[in-house]
mmCIF file of C-alpha atoms in Angstrom:
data_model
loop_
_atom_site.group_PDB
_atom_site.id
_atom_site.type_symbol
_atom_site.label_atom_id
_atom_site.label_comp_id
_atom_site.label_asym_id
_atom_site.label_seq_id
_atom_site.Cartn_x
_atom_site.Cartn_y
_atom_site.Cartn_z
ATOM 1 C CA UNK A 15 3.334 12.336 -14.664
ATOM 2 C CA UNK A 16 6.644 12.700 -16.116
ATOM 3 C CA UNK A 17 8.618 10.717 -18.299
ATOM 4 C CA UNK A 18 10.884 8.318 -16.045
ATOM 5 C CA UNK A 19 14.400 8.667 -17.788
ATOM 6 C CA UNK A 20 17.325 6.021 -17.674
ATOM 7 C CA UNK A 21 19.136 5.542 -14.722
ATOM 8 C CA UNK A 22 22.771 5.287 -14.908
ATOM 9 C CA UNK A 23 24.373 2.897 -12.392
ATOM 10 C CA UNK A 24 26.062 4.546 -9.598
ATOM 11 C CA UNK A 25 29.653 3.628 -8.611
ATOM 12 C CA UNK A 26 28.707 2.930 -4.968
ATOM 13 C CA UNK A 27 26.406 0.596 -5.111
ATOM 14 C CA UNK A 28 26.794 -2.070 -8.204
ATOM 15 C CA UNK A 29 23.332 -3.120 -7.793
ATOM 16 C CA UNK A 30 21.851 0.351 -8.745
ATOM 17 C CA UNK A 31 19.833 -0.467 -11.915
ATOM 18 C CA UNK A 32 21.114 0.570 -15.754
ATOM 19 C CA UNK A 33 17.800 1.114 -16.981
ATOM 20 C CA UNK A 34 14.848 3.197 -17.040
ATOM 21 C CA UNK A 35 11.066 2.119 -16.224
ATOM 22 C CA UNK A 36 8.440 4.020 -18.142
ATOM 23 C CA UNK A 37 5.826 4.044 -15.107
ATOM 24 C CA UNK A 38 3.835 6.694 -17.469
ATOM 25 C CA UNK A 39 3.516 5.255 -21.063
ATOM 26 C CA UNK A 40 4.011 1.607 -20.978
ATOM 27 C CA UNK A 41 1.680 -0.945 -22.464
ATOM 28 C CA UNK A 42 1.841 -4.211 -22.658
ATOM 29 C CA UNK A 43 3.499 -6.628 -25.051
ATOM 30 C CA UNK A 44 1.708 -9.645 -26.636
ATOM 31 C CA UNK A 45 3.067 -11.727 -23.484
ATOM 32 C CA UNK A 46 2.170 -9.680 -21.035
ATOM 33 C CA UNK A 47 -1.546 -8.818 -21.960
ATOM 34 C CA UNK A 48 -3.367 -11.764 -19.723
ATOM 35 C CA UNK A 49 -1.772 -10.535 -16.604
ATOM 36 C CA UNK A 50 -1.823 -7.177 -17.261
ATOM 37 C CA UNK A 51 -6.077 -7.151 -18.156
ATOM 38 C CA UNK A 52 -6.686 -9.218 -15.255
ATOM 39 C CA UNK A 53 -4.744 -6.146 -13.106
ATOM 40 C CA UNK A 54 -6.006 -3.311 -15.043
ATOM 41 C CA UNK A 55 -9.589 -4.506 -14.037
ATOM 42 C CA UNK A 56 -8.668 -3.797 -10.300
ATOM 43 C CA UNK A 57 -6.551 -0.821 -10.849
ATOM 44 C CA UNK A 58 -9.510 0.982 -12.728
ATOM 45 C CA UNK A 59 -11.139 1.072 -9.789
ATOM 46 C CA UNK A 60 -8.685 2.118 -7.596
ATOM 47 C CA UNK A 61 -8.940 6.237 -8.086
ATOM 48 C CA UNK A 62 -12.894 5.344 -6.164
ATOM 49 C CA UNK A 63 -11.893 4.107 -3.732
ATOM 50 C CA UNK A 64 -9.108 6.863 -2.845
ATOM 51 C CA UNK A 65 -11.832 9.545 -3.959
ATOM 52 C CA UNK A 66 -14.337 7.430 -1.531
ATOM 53 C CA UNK A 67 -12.074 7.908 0.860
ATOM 54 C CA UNK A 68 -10.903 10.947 0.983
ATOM 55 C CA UNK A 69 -14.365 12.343 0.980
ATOM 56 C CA UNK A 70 -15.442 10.093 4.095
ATOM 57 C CA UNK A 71 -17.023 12.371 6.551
ATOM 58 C CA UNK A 72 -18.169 10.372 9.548
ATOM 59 C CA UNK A 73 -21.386 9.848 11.675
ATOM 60 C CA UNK A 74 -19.471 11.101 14.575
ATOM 61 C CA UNK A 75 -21.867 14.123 14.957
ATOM 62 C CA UNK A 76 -24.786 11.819 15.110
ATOM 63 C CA UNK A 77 -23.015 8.897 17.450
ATOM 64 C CA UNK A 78 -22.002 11.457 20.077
ATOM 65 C CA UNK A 79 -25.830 12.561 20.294
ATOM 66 C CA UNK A 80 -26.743 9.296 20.657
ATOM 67 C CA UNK A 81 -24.436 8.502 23.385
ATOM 68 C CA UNK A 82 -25.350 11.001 25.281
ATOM 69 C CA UNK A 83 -28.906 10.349 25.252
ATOM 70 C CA UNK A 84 -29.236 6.805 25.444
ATOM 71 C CA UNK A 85 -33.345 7.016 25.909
ATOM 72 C CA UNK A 86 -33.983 9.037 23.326
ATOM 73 C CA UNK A 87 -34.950 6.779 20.594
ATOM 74 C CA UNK A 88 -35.261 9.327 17.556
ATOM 75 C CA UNK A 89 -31.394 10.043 18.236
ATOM 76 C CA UNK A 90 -30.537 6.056 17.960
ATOM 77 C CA UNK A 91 -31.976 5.642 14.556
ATOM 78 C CA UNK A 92 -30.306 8.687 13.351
ATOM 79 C CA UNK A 93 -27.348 7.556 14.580
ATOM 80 C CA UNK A 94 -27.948 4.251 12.909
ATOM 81 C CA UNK A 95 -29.273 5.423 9.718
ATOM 82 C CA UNK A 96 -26.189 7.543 9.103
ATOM 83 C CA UNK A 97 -23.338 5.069 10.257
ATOM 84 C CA UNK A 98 -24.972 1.673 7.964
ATOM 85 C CA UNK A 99 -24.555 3.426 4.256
ATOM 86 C CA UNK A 100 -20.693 3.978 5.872
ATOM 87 C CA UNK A 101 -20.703 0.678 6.528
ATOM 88 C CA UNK A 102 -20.834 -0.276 3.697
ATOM 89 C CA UNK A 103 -18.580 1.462 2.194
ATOM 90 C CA UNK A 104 -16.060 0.443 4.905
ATOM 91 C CA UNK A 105 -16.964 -3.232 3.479
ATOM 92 C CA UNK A 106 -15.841 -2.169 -0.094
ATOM 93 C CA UNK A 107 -12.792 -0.420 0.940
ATOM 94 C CA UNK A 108 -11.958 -3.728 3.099
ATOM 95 C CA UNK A 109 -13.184 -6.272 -0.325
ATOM 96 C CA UNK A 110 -11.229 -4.405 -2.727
ATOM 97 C CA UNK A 111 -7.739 -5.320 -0.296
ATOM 98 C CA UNK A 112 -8.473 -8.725 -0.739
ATOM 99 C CA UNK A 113 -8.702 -7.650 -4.847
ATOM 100 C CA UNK A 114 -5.549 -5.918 -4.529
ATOM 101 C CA UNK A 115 -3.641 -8.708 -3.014
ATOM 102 C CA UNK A 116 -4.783 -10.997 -5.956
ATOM 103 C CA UNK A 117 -3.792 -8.816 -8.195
ATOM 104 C CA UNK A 118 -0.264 -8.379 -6.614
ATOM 105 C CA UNK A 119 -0.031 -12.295 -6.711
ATOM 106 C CA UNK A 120 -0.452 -12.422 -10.485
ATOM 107 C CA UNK A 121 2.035 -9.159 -10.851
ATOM 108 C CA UNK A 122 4.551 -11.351 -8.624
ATOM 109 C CA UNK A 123 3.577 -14.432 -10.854
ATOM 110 C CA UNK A 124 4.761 -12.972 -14.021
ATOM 111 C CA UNK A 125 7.791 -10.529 -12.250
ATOM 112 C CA UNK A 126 9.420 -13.443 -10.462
ATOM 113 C CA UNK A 127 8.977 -16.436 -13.051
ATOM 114 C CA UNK A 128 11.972 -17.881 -15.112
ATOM 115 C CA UNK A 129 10.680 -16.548 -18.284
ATOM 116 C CA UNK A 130 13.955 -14.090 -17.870
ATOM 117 C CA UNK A 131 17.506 -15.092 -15.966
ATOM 118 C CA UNK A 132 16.913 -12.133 -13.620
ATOM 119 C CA UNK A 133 14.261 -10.066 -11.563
ATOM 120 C CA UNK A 134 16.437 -7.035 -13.842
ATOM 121 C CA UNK A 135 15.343 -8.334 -17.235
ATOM 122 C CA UNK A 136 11.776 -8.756 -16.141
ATOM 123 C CA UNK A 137 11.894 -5.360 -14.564
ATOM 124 C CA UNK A 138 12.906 -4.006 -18.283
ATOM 125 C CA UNK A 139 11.229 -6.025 -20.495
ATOM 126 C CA UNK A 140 7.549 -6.473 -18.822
ATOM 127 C CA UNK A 141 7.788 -2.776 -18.076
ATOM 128 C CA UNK A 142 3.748 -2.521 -18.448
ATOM 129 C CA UNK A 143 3.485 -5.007 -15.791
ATOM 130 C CA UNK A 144 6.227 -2.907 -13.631
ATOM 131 C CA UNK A 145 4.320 -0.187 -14.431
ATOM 132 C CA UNK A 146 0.889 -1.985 -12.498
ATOM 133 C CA UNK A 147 3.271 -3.049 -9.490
ATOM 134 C CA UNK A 148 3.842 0.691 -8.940
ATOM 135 C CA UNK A 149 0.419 1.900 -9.473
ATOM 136 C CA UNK A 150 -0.567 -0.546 -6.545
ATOM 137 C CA UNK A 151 2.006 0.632 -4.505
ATOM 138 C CA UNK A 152 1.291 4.140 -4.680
ATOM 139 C CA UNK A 153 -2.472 3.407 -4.191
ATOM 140 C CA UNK A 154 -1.255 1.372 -1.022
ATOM 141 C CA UNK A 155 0.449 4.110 0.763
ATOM 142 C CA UNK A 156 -1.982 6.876 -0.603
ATOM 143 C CA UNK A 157 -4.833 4.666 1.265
ATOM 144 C CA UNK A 158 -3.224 4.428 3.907
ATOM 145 C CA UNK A 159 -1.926 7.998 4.422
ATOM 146 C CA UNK A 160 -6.314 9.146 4.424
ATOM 147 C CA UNK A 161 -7.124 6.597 6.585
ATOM 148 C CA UNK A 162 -4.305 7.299 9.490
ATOM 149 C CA UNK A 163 -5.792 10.848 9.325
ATOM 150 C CA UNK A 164 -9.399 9.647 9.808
ATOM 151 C CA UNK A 165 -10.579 8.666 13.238
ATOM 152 C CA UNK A 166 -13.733 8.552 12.132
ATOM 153 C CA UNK A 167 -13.710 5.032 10.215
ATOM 154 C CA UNK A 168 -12.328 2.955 13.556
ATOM 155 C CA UNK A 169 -15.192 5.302 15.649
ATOM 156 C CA UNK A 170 -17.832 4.532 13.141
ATOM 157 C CA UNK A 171 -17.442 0.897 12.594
ATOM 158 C CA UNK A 172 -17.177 0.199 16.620
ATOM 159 C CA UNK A 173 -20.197 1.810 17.290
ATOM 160 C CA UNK A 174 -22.047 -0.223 14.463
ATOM 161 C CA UNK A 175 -20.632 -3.356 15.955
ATOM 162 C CA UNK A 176 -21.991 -2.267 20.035
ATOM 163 C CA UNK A 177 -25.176 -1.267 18.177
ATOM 164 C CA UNK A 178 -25.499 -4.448 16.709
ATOM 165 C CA UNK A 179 -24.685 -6.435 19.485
ATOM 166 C CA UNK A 180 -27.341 -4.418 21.327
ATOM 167 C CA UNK A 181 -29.836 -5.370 18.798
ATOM 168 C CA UNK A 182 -29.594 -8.944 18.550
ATOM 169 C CA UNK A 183 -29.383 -9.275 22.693
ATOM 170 C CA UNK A 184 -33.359 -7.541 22.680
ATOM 171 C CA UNK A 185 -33.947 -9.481 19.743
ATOM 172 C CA UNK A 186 -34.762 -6.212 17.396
ATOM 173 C CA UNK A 187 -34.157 -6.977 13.856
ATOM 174 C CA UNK A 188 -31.437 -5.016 12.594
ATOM 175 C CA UNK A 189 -31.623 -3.863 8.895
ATOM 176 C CA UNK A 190 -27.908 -4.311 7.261
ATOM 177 C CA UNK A 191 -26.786 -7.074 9.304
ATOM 178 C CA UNK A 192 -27.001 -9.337 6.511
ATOM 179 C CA UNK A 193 -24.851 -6.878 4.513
ATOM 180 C CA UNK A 194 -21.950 -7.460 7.175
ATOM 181 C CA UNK A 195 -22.278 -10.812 9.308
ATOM 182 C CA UNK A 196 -20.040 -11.557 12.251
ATOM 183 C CA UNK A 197 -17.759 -13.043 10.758
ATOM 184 C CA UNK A 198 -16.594 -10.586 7.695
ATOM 185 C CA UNK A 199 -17.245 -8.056 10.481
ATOM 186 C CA UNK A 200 -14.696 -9.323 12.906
ATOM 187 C CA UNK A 201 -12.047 -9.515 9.483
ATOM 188 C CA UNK A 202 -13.252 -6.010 8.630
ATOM 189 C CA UNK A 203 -12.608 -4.716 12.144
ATOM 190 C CA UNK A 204 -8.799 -6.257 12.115
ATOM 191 C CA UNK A 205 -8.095 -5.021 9.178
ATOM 192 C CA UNK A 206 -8.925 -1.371 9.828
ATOM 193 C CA UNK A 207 -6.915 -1.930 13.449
ATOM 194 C CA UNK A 208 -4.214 -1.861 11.654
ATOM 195 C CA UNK A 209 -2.180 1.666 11.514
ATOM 196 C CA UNK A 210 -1.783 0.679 7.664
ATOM 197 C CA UNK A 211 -4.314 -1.879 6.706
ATOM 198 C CA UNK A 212 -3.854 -2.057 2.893
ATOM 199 C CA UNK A 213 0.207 -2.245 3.523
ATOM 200 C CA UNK A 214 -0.101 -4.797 6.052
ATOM 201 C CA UNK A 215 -1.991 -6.773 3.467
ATOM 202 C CA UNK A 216 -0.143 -6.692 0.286
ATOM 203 C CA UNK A 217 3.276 -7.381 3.208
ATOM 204 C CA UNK A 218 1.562 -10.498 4.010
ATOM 205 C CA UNK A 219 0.400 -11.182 0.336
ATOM 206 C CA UNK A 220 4.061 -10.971 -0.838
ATOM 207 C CA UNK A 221 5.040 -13.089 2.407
ATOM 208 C CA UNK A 222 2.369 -15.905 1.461
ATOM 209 C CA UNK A 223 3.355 -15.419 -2.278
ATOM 210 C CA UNK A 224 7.077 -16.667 -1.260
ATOM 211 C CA UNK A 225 5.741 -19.021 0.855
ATOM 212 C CA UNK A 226 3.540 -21.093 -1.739
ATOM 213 C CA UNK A 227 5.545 -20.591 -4.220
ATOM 214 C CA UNK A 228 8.642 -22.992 -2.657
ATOM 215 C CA UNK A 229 10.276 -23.404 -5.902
ATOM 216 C CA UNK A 230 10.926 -19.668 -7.092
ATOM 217 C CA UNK A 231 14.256 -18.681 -5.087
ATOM 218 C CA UNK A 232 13.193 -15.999 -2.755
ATOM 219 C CA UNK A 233 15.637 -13.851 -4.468
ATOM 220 C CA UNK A 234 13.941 -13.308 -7.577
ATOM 221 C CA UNK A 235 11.289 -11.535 -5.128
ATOM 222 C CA UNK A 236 13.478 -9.635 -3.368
ATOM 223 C CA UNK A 237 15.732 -8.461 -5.765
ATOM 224 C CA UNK A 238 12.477 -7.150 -7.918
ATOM 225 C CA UNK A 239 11.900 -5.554 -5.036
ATOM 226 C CA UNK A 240 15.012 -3.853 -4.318
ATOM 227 C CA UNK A 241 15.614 -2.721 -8.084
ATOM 228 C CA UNK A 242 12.200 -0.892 -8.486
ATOM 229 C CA UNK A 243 13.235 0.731 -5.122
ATOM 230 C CA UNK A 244 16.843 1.634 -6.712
ATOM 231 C CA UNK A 245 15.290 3.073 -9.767
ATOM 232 C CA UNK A 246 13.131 5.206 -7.446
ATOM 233 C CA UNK A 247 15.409 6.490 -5.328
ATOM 234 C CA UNK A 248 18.314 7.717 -8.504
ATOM 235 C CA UNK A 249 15.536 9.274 -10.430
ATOM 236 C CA UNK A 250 14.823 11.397 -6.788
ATOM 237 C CA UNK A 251 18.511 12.438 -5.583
ATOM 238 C CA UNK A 252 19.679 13.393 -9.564
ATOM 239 C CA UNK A 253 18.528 16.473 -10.337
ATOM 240 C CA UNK A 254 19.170 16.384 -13.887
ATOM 241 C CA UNK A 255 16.541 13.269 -14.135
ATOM 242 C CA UNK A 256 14.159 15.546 -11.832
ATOM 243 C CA UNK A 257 14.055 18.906 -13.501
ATOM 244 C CA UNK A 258 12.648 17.009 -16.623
ATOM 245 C CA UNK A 259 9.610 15.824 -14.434
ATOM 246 C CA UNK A 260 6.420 17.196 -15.601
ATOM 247 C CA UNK A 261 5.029 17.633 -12.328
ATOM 248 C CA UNK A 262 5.549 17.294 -8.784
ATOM 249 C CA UNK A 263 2.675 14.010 -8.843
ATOM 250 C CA UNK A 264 6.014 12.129 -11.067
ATOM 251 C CA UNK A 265 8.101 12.982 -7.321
ATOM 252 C CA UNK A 266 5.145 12.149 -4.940
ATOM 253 C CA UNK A 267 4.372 9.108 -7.229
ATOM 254 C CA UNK A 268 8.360 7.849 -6.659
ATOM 255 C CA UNK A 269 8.188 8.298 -3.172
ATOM 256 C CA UNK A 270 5.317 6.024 -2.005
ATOM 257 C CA UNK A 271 6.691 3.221 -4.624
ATOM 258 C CA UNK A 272 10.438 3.527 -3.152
ATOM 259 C CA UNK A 273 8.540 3.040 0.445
ATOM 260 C CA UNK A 274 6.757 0.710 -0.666
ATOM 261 C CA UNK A 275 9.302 -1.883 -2.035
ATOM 262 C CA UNK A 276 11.376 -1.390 0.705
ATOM 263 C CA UNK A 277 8.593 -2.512 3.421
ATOM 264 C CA UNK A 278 7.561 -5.298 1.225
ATOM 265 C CA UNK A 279 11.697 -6.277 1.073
ATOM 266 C CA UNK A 280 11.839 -6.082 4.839
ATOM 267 C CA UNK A 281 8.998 -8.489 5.008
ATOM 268 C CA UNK A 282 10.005 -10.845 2.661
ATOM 269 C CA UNK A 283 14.061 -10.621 2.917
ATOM 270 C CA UNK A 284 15.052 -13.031 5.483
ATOM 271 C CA UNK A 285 16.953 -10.318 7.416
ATOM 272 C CA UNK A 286 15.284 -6.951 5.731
ATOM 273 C CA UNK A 287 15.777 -4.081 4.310
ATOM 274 C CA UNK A 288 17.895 -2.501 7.146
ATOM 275 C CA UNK A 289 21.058 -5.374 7.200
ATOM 276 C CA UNK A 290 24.293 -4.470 5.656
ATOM 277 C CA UNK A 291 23.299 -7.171 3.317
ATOM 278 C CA UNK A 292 20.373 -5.807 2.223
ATOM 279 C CA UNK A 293 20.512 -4.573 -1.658
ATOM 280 C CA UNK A 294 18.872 -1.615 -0.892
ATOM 281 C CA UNK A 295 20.901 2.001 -0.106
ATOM 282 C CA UNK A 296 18.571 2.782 2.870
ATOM 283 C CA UNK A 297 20.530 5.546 3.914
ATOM 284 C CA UNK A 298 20.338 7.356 0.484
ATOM 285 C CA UNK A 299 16.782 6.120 0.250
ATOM 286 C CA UNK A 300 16.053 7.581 3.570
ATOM 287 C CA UNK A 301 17.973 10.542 2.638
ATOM 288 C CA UNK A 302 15.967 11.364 -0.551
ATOM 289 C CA UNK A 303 12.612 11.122 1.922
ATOM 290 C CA UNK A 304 14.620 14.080 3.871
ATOM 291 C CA UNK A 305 15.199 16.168 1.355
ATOM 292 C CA UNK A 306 11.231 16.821 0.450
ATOM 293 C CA UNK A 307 9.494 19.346 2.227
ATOM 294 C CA UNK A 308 8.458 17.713 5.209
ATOM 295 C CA UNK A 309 4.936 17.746 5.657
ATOM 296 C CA UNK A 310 4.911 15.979 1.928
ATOM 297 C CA UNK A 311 6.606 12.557 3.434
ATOM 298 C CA UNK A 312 5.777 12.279 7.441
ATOM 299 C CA UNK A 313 3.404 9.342 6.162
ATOM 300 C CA UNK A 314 6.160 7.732 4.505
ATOM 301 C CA UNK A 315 8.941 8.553 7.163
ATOM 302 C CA UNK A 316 6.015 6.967 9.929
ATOM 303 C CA UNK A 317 5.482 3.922 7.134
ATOM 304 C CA UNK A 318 9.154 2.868 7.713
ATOM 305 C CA UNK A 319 9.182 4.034 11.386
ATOM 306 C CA UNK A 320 6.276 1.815 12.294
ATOM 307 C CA UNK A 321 5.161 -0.794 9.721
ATOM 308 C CA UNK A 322 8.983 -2.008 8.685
ATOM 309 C CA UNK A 323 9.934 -5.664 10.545
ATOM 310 C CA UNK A 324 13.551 -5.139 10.999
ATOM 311 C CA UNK A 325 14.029 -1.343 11.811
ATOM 312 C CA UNK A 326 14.884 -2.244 15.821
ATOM 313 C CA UNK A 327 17.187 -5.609 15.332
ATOM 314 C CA UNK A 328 19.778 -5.104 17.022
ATOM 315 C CA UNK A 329 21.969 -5.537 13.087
ATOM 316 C CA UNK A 330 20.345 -2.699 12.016
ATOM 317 C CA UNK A 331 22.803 0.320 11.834
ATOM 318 C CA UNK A 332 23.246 3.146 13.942
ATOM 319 C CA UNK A 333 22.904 6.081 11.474
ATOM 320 C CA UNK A 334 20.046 4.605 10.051
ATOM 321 C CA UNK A 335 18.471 4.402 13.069
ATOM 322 C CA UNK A 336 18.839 7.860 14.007
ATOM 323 C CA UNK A 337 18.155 9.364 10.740
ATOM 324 C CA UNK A 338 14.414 7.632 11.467
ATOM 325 C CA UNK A 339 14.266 9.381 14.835
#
């Protein structure tokens, strides 16, 4: 990943940031070292998850055959001898979300405190911290772009629930159930429901962050937020900063983080991303999505199409709307 470069402040929009963010090389000062183990231990095992993914295959071969030939016994436990090791993998893709989130809290912990007078001077001088806020980010959308593409993991997991439902009404002992009980099963099953299950959690992780945590003004969230996203977008529409780029991972990398921290803003902002108020320049954010070949960014176009909160008030501007269409 290339180097990210200082970003000069634009002169229409005074909240574009004046500083760079070092998303490849930074470590972590003295003061930052706690928070930043107690991430890196969850990051670390982030790339096994995505590879997990990515690799999923299905037991939709098997669960057809099965379907079709209810009697045939041999054909049921095929069927369920292929879909329970998925299972469980479903269940670890589903626990480490709920590692994730706790690892945003303590990123938000340390980025929104009053160590520094502003979100900008944590920003610049945690920068290894920064640095794990982006990495979650991109891991968020990257997740999420495999599993819209994957039919198979709703498919699978419903037919191990029927299956299992089937099995404890003729009382037949069902190997695995204790691996997934009723109850994670019915959180599992929500969870993947979702269009974008690990967004929609760390949206409501940084929505209950704000919410127990009464005496932090929600702008020092929010204005994190909408910084990283500025620093994002300036390093994407100036080519001068782009050319130096390593590689094209450095561009796909500031993409998913600029979508991101503006879904997270929506959620958390009182009135979003989208409002005139908002601190973020959606329309040159949205613009810089455009300008990528387009099968690179549907996912992230769709992310702020469908998982953003404010898109369709009725504040929201026109242009924006239509440049979304």
């Amino acid at each position: 990943m290339g180097n990210l470069l200082k970003v000069l402040t634009c002169t229409d929009l005074e909240q574009e940031p004046n500083f760079f963010l070092d998303f490849e090389n930074a470590q972590p000062t003295d003061a930052e070292r706690e928070v930043w183990e107690q991430v890196d231990v969850v990051l670390k095992d982030a790339k096994g998850i995505l590879d997990e993914l990515q690799s999923y295959k299905g037991a939709g071969q098997e669960i057809r055959e099965a379907i079709q030939n209810p009697n045939d016994e041999a054909l049921q436990e095929q069927a369920w001898a292929a879909v329970l090791p998925l299972v469980g993998k479903l269940k670890k893709f589903y626990e480490f979300s709920q590692r994730l989130e706790a690892a945003l809290h303590s990123l938000l912990g340390a980025l929104t405190s009053e160590t520094y007078d502003d979100p900008t001077q944590h920003l610049e001088r945690e920068q290894a911290l920064a640095r794990q806020f982006a990495e979650i980010l991109h891991f968020t959308l990257r997740f999420d772009e495999l599993k819209m593409t994957n039919p198979a993991i709703q498919n699978d997991f419903s037919y191990y629930r029927r299956t299992l439902s089937r099995m404890r009404i003729n009382n037949v002992p069902a190997e695995g159930e204790n691996e997934v009980n009723n109850e994670l099963a019915n959180r599992i099953s929500l969870f993947y429901a979702d269009a974008t299950p690990m967004l929609k959690t760390l949206s409501d992780g940084t929505t209950k962050f704000v919410s127990e945590n009464k005496n932090l003004p929600i702008e020092n969230t929010t204005d994190c937020l909408s910084t990283m996203a500025s620093v994002c977008k300036v390093m994407l529409e100036t080519p001068e900063y782009r050319s130096r780029f390593s590689s094209e991972e450095t561009v796909s990398f500031c993409l998913r983080v600029m979508v991101g921290v503006i879904i997270l803003y929506d959620y958390v902002h009182p009135v979003g991303a989208f409002a005139k108020s908002s601190k973020i320049d959606m329309k040159g954010c949205i613009k810089v999505l455009k300008d990528q070949p387009p099968n690179s960014v549907e996912g992230l176009l769709n992310a702020l199409r469908y998982t953003t909160k404010h898109l369709n008030d009725e504040s929201t501007n026109k242009t924006i709307k239509s440049m979304l269409q």
